[in-house]
PDB file of C-alpha atoms and ligand atoms in Angstrom:
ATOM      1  CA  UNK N  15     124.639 -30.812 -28.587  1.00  0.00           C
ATOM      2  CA  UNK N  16     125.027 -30.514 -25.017  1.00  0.00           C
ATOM      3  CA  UNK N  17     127.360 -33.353 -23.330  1.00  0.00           C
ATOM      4  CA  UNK N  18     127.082 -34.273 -19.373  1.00  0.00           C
ATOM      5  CA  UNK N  19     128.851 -36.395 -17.718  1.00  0.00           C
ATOM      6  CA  UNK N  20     127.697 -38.357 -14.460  1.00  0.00           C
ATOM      7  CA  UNK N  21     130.825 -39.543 -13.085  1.00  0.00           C
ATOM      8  CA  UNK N  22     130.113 -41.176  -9.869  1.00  0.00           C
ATOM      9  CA  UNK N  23     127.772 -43.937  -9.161  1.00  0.00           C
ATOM     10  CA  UNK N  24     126.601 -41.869  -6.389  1.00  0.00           C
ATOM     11  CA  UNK N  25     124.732 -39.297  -8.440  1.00  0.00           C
ATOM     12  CA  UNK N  26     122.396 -42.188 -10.041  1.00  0.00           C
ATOM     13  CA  UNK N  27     119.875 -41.752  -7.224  1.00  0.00           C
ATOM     14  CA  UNK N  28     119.607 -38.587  -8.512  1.00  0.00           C
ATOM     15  CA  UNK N  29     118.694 -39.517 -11.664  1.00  0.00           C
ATOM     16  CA  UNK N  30     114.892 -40.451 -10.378  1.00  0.00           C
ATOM     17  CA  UNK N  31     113.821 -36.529 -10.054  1.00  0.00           C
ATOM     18  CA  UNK N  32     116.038 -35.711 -13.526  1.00  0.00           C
ATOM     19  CA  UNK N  33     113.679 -35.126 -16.858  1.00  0.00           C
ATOM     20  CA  UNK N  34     115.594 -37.543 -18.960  1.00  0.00           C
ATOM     21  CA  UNK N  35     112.576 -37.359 -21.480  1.00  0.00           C
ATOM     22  CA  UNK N  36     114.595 -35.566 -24.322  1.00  0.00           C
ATOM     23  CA  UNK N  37     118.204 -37.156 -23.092  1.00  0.00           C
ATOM     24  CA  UNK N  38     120.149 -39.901 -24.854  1.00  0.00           C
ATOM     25  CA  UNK N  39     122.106 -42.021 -22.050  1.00  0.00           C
ATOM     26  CA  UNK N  40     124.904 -43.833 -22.664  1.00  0.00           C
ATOM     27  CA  UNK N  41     126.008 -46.164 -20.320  1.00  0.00           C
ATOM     28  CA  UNK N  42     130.145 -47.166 -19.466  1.00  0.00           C
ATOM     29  CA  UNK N  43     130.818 -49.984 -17.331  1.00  0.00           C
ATOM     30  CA  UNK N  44     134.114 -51.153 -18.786  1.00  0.00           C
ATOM     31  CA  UNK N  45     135.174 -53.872 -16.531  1.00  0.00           C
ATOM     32  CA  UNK N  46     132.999 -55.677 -17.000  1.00  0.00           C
ATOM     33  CA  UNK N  47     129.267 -55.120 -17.530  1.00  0.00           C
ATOM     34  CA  UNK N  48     128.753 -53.208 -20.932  1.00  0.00           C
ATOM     35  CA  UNK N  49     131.501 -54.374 -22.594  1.00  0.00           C
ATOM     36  CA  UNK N  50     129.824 -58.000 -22.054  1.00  0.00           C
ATOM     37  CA  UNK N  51     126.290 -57.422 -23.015  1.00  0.00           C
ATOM     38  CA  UNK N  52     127.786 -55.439 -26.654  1.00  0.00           C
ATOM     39  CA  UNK N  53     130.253 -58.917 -26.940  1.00  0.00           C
ATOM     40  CA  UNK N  54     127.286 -61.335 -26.108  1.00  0.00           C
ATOM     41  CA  UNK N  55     124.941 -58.853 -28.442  1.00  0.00           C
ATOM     42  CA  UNK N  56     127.943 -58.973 -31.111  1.00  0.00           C
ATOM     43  CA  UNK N  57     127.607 -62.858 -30.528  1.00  0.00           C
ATOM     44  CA  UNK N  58     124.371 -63.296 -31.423  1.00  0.00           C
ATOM     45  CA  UNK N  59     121.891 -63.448 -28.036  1.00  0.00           C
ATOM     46  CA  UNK N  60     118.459 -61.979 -29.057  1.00  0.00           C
ATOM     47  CA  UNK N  61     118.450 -59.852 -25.844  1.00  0.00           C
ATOM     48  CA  UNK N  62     119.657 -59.107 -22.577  1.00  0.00           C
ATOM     49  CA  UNK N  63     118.005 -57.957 -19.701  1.00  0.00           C
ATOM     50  CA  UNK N  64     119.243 -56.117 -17.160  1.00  0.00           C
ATOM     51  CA  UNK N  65     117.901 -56.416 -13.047  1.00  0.00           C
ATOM     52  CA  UNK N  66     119.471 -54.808 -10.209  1.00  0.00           C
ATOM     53  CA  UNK N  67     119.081 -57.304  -7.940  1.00  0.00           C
ATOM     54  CA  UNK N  68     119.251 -61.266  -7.947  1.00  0.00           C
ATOM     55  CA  UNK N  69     115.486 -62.288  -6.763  1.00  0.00           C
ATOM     56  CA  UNK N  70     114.564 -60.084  -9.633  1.00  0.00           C
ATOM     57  CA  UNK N  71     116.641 -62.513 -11.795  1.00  0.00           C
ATOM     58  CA  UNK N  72     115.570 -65.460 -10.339  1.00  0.00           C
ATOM     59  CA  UNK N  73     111.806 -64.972 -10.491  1.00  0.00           C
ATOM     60  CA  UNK N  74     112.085 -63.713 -14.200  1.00  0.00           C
ATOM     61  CA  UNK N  75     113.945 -67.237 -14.838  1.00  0.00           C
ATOM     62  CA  UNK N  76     111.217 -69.127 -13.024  1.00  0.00           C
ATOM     63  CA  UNK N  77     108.510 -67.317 -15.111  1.00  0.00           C
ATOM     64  CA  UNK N  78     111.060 -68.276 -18.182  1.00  0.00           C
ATOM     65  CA  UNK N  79     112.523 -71.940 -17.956  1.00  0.00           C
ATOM     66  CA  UNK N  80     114.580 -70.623 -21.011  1.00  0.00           C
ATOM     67  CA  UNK N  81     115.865 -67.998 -19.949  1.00  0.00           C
ATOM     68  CA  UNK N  82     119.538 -67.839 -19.000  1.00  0.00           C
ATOM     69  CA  UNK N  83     121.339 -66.206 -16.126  1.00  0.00           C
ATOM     70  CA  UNK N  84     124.187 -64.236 -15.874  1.00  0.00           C
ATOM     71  CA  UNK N  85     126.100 -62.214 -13.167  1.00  0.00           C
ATOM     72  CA  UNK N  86     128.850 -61.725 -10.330  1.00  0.00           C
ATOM     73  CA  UNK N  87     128.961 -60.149  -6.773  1.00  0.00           C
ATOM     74  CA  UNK N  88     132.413 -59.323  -5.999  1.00  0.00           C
ATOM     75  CA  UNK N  89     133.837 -59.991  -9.484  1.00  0.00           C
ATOM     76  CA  UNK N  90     132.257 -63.340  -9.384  1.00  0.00           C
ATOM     77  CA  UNK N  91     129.349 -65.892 -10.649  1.00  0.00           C
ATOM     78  CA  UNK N  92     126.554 -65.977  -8.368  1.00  0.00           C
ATOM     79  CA  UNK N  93     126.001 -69.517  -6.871  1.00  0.00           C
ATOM     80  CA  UNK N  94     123.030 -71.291  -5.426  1.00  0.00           C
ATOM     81  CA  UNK N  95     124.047 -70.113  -1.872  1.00  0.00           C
ATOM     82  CA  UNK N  96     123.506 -66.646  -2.522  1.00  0.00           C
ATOM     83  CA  UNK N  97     121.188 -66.892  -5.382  1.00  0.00           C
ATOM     84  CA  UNK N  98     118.576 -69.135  -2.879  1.00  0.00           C
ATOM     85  CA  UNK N  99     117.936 -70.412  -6.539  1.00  0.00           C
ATOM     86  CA  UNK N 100     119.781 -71.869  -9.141  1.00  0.00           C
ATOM     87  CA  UNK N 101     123.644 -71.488  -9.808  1.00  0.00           C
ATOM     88  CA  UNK N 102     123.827 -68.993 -12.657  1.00  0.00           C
ATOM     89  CA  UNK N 103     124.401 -70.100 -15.657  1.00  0.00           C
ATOM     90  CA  UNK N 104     127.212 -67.243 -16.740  1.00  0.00           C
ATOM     91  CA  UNK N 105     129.766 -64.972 -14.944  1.00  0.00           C
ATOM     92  CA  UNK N 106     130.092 -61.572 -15.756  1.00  0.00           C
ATOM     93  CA  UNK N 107     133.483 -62.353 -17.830  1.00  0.00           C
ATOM     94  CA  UNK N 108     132.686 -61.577 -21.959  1.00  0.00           C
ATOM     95  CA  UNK N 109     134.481 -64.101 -22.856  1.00  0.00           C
ATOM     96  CA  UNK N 110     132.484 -66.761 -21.369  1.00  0.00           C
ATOM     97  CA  UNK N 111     129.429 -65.018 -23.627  1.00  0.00           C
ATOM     98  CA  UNK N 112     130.391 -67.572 -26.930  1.00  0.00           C
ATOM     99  CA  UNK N 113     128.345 -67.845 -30.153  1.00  0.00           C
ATOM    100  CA  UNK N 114     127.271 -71.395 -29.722  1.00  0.00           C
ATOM    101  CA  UNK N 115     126.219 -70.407 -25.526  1.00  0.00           C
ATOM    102  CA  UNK N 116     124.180 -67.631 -26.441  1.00  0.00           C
ATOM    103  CA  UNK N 117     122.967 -67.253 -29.966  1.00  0.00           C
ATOM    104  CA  UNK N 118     119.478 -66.500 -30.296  1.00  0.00           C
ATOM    105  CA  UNK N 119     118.982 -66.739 -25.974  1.00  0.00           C
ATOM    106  CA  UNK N 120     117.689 -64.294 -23.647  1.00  0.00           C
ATOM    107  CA  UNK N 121     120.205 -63.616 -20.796  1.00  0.00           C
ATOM    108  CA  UNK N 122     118.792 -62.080 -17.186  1.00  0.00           C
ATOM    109  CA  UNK N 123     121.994 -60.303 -15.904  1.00  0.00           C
ATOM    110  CA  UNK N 124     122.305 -58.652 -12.511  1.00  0.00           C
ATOM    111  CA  UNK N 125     125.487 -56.989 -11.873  1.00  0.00           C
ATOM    112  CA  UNK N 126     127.350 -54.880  -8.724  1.00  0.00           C
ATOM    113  CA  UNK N 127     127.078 -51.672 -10.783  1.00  0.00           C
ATOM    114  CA  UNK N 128     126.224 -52.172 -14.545  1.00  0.00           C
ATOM    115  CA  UNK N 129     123.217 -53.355 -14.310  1.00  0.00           C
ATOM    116  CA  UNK N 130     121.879 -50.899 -11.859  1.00  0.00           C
ATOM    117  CA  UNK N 131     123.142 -48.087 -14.119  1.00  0.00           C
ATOM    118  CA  UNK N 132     121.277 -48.993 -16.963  1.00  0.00           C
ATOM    119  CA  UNK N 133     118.007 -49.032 -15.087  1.00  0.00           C
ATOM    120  CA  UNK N 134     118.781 -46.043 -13.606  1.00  0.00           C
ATOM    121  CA  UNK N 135     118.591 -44.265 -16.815  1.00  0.00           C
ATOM    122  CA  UNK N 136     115.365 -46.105 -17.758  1.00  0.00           C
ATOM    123  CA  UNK N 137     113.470 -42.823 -18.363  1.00  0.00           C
ATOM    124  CA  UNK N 138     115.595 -41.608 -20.618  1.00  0.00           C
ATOM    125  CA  UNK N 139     114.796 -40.825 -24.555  1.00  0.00           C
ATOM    126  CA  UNK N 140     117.117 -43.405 -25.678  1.00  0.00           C
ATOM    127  CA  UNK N 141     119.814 -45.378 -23.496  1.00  0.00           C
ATOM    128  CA  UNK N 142     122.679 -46.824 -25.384  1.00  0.00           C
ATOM    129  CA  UNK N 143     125.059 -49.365 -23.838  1.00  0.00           C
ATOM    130  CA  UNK N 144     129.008 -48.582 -24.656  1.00  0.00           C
ATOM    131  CA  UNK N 145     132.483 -49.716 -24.141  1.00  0.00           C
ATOM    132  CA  UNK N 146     135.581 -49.219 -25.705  1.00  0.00           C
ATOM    133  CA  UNK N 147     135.006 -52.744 -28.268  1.00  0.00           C
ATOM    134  CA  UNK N 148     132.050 -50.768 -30.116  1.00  0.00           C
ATOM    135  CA  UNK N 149     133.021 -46.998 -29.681  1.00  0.00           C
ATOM    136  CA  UNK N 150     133.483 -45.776 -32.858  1.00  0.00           C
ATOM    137  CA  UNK N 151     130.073 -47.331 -33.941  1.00  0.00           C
ATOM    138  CA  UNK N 152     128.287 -45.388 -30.979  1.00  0.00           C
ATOM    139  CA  UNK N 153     130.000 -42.517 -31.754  1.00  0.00           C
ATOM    140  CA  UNK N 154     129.101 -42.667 -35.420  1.00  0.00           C
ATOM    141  CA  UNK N 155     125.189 -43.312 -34.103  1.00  0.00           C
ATOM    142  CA  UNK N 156     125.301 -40.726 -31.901  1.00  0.00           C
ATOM    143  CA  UNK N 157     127.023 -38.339 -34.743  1.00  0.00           C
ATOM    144  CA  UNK N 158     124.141 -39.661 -37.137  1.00  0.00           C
ATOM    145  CA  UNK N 159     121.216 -39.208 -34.773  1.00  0.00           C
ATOM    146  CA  UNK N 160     122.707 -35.286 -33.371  1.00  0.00           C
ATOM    147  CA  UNK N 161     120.407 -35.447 -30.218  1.00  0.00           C
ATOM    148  CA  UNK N 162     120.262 -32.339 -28.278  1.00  0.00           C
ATOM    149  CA  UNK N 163     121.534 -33.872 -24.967  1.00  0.00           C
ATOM    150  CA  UNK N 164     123.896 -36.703 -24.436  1.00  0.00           C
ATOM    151  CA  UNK N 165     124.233 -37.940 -20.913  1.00  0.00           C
ATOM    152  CA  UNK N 166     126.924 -40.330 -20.339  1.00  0.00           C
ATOM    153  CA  UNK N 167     126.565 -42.527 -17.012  1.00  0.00           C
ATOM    154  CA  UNK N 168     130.107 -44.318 -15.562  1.00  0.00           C
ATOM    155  CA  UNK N 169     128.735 -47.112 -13.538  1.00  0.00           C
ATOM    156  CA  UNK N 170     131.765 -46.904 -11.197  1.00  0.00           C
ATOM    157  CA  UNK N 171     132.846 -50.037  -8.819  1.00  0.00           C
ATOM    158  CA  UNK N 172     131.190 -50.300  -5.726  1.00  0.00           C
ATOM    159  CA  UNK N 173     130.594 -46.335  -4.357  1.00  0.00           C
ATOM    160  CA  UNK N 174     133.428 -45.291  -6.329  1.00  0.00           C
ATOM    161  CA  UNK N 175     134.163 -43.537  -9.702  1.00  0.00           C
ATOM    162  CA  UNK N 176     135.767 -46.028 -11.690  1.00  0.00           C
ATOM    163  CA  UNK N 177     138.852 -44.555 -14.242  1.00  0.00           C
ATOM    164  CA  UNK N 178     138.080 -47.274 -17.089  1.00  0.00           C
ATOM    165  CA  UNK N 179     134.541 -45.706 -16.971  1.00  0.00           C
ATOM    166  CA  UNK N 180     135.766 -42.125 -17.107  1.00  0.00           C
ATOM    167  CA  UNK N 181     138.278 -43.088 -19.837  1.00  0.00           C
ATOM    168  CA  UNK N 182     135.292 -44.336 -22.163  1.00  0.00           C
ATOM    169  CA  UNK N 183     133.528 -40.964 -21.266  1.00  0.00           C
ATOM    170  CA  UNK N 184     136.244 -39.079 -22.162  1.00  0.00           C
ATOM    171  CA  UNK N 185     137.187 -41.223 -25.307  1.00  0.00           C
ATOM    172  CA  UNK N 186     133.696 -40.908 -26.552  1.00  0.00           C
ATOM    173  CA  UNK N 187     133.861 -36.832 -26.080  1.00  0.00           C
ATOM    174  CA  UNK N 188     136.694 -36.901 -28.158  1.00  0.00           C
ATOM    175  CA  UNK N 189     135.035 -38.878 -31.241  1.00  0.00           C
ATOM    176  CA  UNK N 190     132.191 -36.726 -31.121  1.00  0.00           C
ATOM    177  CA  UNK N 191     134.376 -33.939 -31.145  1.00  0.00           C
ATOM    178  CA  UNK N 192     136.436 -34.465 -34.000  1.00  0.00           C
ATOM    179  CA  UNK N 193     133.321 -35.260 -36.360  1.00  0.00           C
ATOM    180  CA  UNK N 194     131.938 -31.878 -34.893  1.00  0.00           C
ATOM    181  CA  UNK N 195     128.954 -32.686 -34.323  1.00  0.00           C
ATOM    182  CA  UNK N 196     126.831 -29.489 -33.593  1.00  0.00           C
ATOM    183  CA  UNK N 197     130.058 -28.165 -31.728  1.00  0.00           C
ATOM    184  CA  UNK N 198     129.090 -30.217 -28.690  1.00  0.00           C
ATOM    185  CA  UNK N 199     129.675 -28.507 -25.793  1.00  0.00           C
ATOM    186  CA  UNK N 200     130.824 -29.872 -22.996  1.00  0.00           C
ATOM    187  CA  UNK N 201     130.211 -29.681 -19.391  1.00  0.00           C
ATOM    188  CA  UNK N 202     132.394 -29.868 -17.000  1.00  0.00           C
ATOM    189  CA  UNK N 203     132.701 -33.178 -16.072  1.00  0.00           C
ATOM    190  CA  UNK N 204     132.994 -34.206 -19.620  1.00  0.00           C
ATOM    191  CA  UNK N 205     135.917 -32.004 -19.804  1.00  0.00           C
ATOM    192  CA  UNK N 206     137.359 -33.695 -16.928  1.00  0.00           C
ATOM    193  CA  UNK N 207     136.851 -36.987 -18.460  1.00  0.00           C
ATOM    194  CA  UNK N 208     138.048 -36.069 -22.153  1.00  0.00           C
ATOM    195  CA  UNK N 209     141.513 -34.151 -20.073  1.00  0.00           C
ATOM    196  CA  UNK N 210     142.310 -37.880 -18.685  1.00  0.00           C
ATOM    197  CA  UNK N 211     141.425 -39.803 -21.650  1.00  0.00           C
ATOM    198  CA  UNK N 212     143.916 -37.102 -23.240  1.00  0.00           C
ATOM    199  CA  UNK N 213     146.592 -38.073 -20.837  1.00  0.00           C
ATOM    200  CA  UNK N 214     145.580 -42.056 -20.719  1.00  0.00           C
ATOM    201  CA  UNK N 215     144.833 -43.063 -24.410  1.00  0.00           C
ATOM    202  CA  UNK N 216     148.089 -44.479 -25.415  1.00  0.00           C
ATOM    203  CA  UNK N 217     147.932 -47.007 -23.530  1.00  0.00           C
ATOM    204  CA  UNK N 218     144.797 -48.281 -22.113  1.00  0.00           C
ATOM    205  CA  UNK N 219     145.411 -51.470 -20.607  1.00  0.00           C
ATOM    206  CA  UNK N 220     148.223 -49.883 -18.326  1.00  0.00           C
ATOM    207  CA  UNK N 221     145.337 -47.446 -17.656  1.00  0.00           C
ATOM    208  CA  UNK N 222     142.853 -50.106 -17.006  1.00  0.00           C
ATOM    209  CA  UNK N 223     145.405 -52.123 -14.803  1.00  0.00           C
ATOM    210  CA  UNK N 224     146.061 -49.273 -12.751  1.00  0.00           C
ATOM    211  CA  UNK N 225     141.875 -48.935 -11.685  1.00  0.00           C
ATOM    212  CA  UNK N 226     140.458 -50.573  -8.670  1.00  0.00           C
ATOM    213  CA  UNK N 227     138.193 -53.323 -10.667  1.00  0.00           C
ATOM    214  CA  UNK N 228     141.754 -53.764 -13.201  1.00  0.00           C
ATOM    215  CA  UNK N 229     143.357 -54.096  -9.732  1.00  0.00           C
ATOM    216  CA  UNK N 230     140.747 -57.083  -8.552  1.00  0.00           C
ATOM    217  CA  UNK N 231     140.545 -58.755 -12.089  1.00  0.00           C
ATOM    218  CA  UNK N 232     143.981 -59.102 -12.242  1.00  0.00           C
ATOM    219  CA  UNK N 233     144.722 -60.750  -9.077  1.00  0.00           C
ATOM    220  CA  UNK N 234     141.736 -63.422 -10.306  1.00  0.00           C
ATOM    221  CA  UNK N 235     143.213 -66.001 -12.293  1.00  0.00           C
ATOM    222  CA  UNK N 236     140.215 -66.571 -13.963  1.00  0.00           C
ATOM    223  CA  UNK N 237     139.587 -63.362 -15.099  1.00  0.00           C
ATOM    224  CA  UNK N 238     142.559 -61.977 -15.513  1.00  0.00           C
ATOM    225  CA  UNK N 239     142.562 -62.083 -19.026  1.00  0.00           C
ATOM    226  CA  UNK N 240     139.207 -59.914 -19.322  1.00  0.00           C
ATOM    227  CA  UNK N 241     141.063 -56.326 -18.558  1.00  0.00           C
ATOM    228  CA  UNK N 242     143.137 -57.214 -21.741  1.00  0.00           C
ATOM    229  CA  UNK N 243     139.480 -58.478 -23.371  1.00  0.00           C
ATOM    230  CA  UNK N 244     138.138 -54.862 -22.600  1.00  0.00           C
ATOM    231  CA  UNK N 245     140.961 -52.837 -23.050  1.00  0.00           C
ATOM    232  CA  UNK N 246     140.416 -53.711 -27.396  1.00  0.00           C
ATOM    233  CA  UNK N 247     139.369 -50.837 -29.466  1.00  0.00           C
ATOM    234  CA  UNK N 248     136.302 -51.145 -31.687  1.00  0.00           C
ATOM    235  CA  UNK N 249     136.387 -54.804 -32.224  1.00  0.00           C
ATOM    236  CA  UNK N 250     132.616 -54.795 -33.293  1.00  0.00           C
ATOM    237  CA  UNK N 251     130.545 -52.697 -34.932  1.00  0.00           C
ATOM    238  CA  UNK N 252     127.519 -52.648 -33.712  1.00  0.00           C
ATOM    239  CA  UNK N 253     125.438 -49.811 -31.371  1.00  0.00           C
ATOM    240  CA  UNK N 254     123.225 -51.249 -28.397  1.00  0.00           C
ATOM    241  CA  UNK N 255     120.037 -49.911 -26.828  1.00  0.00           C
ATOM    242  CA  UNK N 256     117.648 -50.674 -24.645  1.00  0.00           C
ATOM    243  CA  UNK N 257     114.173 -50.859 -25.256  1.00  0.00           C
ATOM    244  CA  UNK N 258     111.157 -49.608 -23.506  1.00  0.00           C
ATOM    245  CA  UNK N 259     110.342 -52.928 -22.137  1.00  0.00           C
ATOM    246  CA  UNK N 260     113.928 -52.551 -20.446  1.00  0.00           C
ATOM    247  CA  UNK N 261     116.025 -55.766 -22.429  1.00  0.00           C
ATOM    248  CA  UNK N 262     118.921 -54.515 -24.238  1.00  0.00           C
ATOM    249  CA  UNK N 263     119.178 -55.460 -28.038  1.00  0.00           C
ATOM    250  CA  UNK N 264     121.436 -54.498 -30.716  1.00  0.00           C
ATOM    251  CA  UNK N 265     119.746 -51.541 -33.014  1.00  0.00           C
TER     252      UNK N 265
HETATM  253  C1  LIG X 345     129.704 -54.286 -12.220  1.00  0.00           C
HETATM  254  O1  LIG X 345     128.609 -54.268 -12.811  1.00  0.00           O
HETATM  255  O2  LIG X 345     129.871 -53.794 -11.098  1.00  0.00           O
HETATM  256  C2  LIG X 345     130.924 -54.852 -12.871  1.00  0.00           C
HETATM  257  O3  LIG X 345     130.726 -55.145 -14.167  1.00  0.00           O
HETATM  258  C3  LIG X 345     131.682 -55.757 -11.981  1.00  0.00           C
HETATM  259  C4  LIG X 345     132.507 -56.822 -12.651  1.00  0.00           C
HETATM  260  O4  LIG X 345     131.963 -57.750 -13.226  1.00  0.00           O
HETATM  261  O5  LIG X 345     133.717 -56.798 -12.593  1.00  0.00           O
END
């Protein structure tokens, strides 16, 4: 088992003239993205499906009454003023994603990074979203399934390479590791990631506090709360993909 690493959001361009065809992707956006779609999937919404950009969301909710919308710019929910549509219905804080809000709903999310991410690796074999609250269960998947090539994709904040993303990378290196899975071997930037996640693991909300989107949530009284929300280790067990119509459901 070979294991990349893409580090930087500015290699997903890239990812367009890459043959993902025989590549399982996993996708980190720690603060906030993944680790909300696995809690709202964990919470019992049928699906959730990802845009990059909010007229994308709005027409799919116009074609879909039912449909519900989710997603920030700069941290937080888009309004009517920038949506030139509704105001949407969610944030992009996981703890707003509640059994009784979203059970059995389909949620259109457009985020800064996360959701662009995940459509970036639309070509691949299999793309898996992750964050540190289901881990261990990807990991175990991943372990189960032994594909050949695992790619994992750190959404980063903004243009940069986000740590919390690199930390997950890193963190999910080492799980695959220790249940040796076909002696993965690691590339480079894999290494990197597992060398920090050596140095960070201990304690991961100081780690997360300490990254530029910790930084921002911090300062937001409102979502201050979700670093500490994000920072929890494998809180739910359950592994979630996205389909080849591109919504994201639980496996
Ligand atoms: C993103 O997709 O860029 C993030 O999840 C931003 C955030 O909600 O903090």
């Amino acid at each position: 088992m070979k294991i990349d690493t893409l580090l930087s959001p500015l290699e997903l361009p890239a990812l367009a003239h890459r043959d993902l065809r025989g590549t399982v992707c996993v996708v980190f956006d720690i603060l906030r993205a993944t680790s909300t779609f696995v809690t709202a999937l964990h919470n019992g919404a049928a699906q959730i499906i990802p845009v990059s950009e909010i007229p994308e969301a709005v027409a799919l909710r116009k074609n879909n009454p039912h449909f519900l919308l989710a997603g920030e710019r700069d941290g937080v929910r888009i309004r009517a003023a920038l949506s030139g549509g509704p105001d949407f219905d969610f944030g992009n804080s996981p703890r707003e994603f509640r059994a009784e809000k979203v059970r059995g709903q389909t949620v259109v999310s457009t985020t800064t990074n996360g959701t662009r991410a995940l459509r970036a690796c639309a070509a691949a074999k299999l793309v898996l979203a992750g964050s540190f609250l289901n881990l261990l269960a990807t990991a175990e998947y991943l372990a189960a399934q032994k594909p050949a090539e695992i790619l994992i994709v750190c959404a980063g904040t903004g243009n940069d390479v986000a740590d919390e993303d690199v930390l997950a990378a890193g963190a999910l290196a080492k799980l695959l590791m220790a249940r040796n899975v076909a002696r993965p071997s690691l590339m480079p930037a894999t290494e990197t990631a597992l060398n920090l996640w050596q140095a960070a693991k201990l304690d991961l909300f100081y780690a997360l506090s300490l990254a530029k989107n910790g930084r921002r949530l911090l300062a937001l009284p409102d979502l201050r709360d979700d670093v500490a929300f994000c920072a929890q280790r494998d809180v739910f067990n359950l592994v979630t993909a996205m389909s080849p119509d591109g919504a994201l459901r639980r496996l």
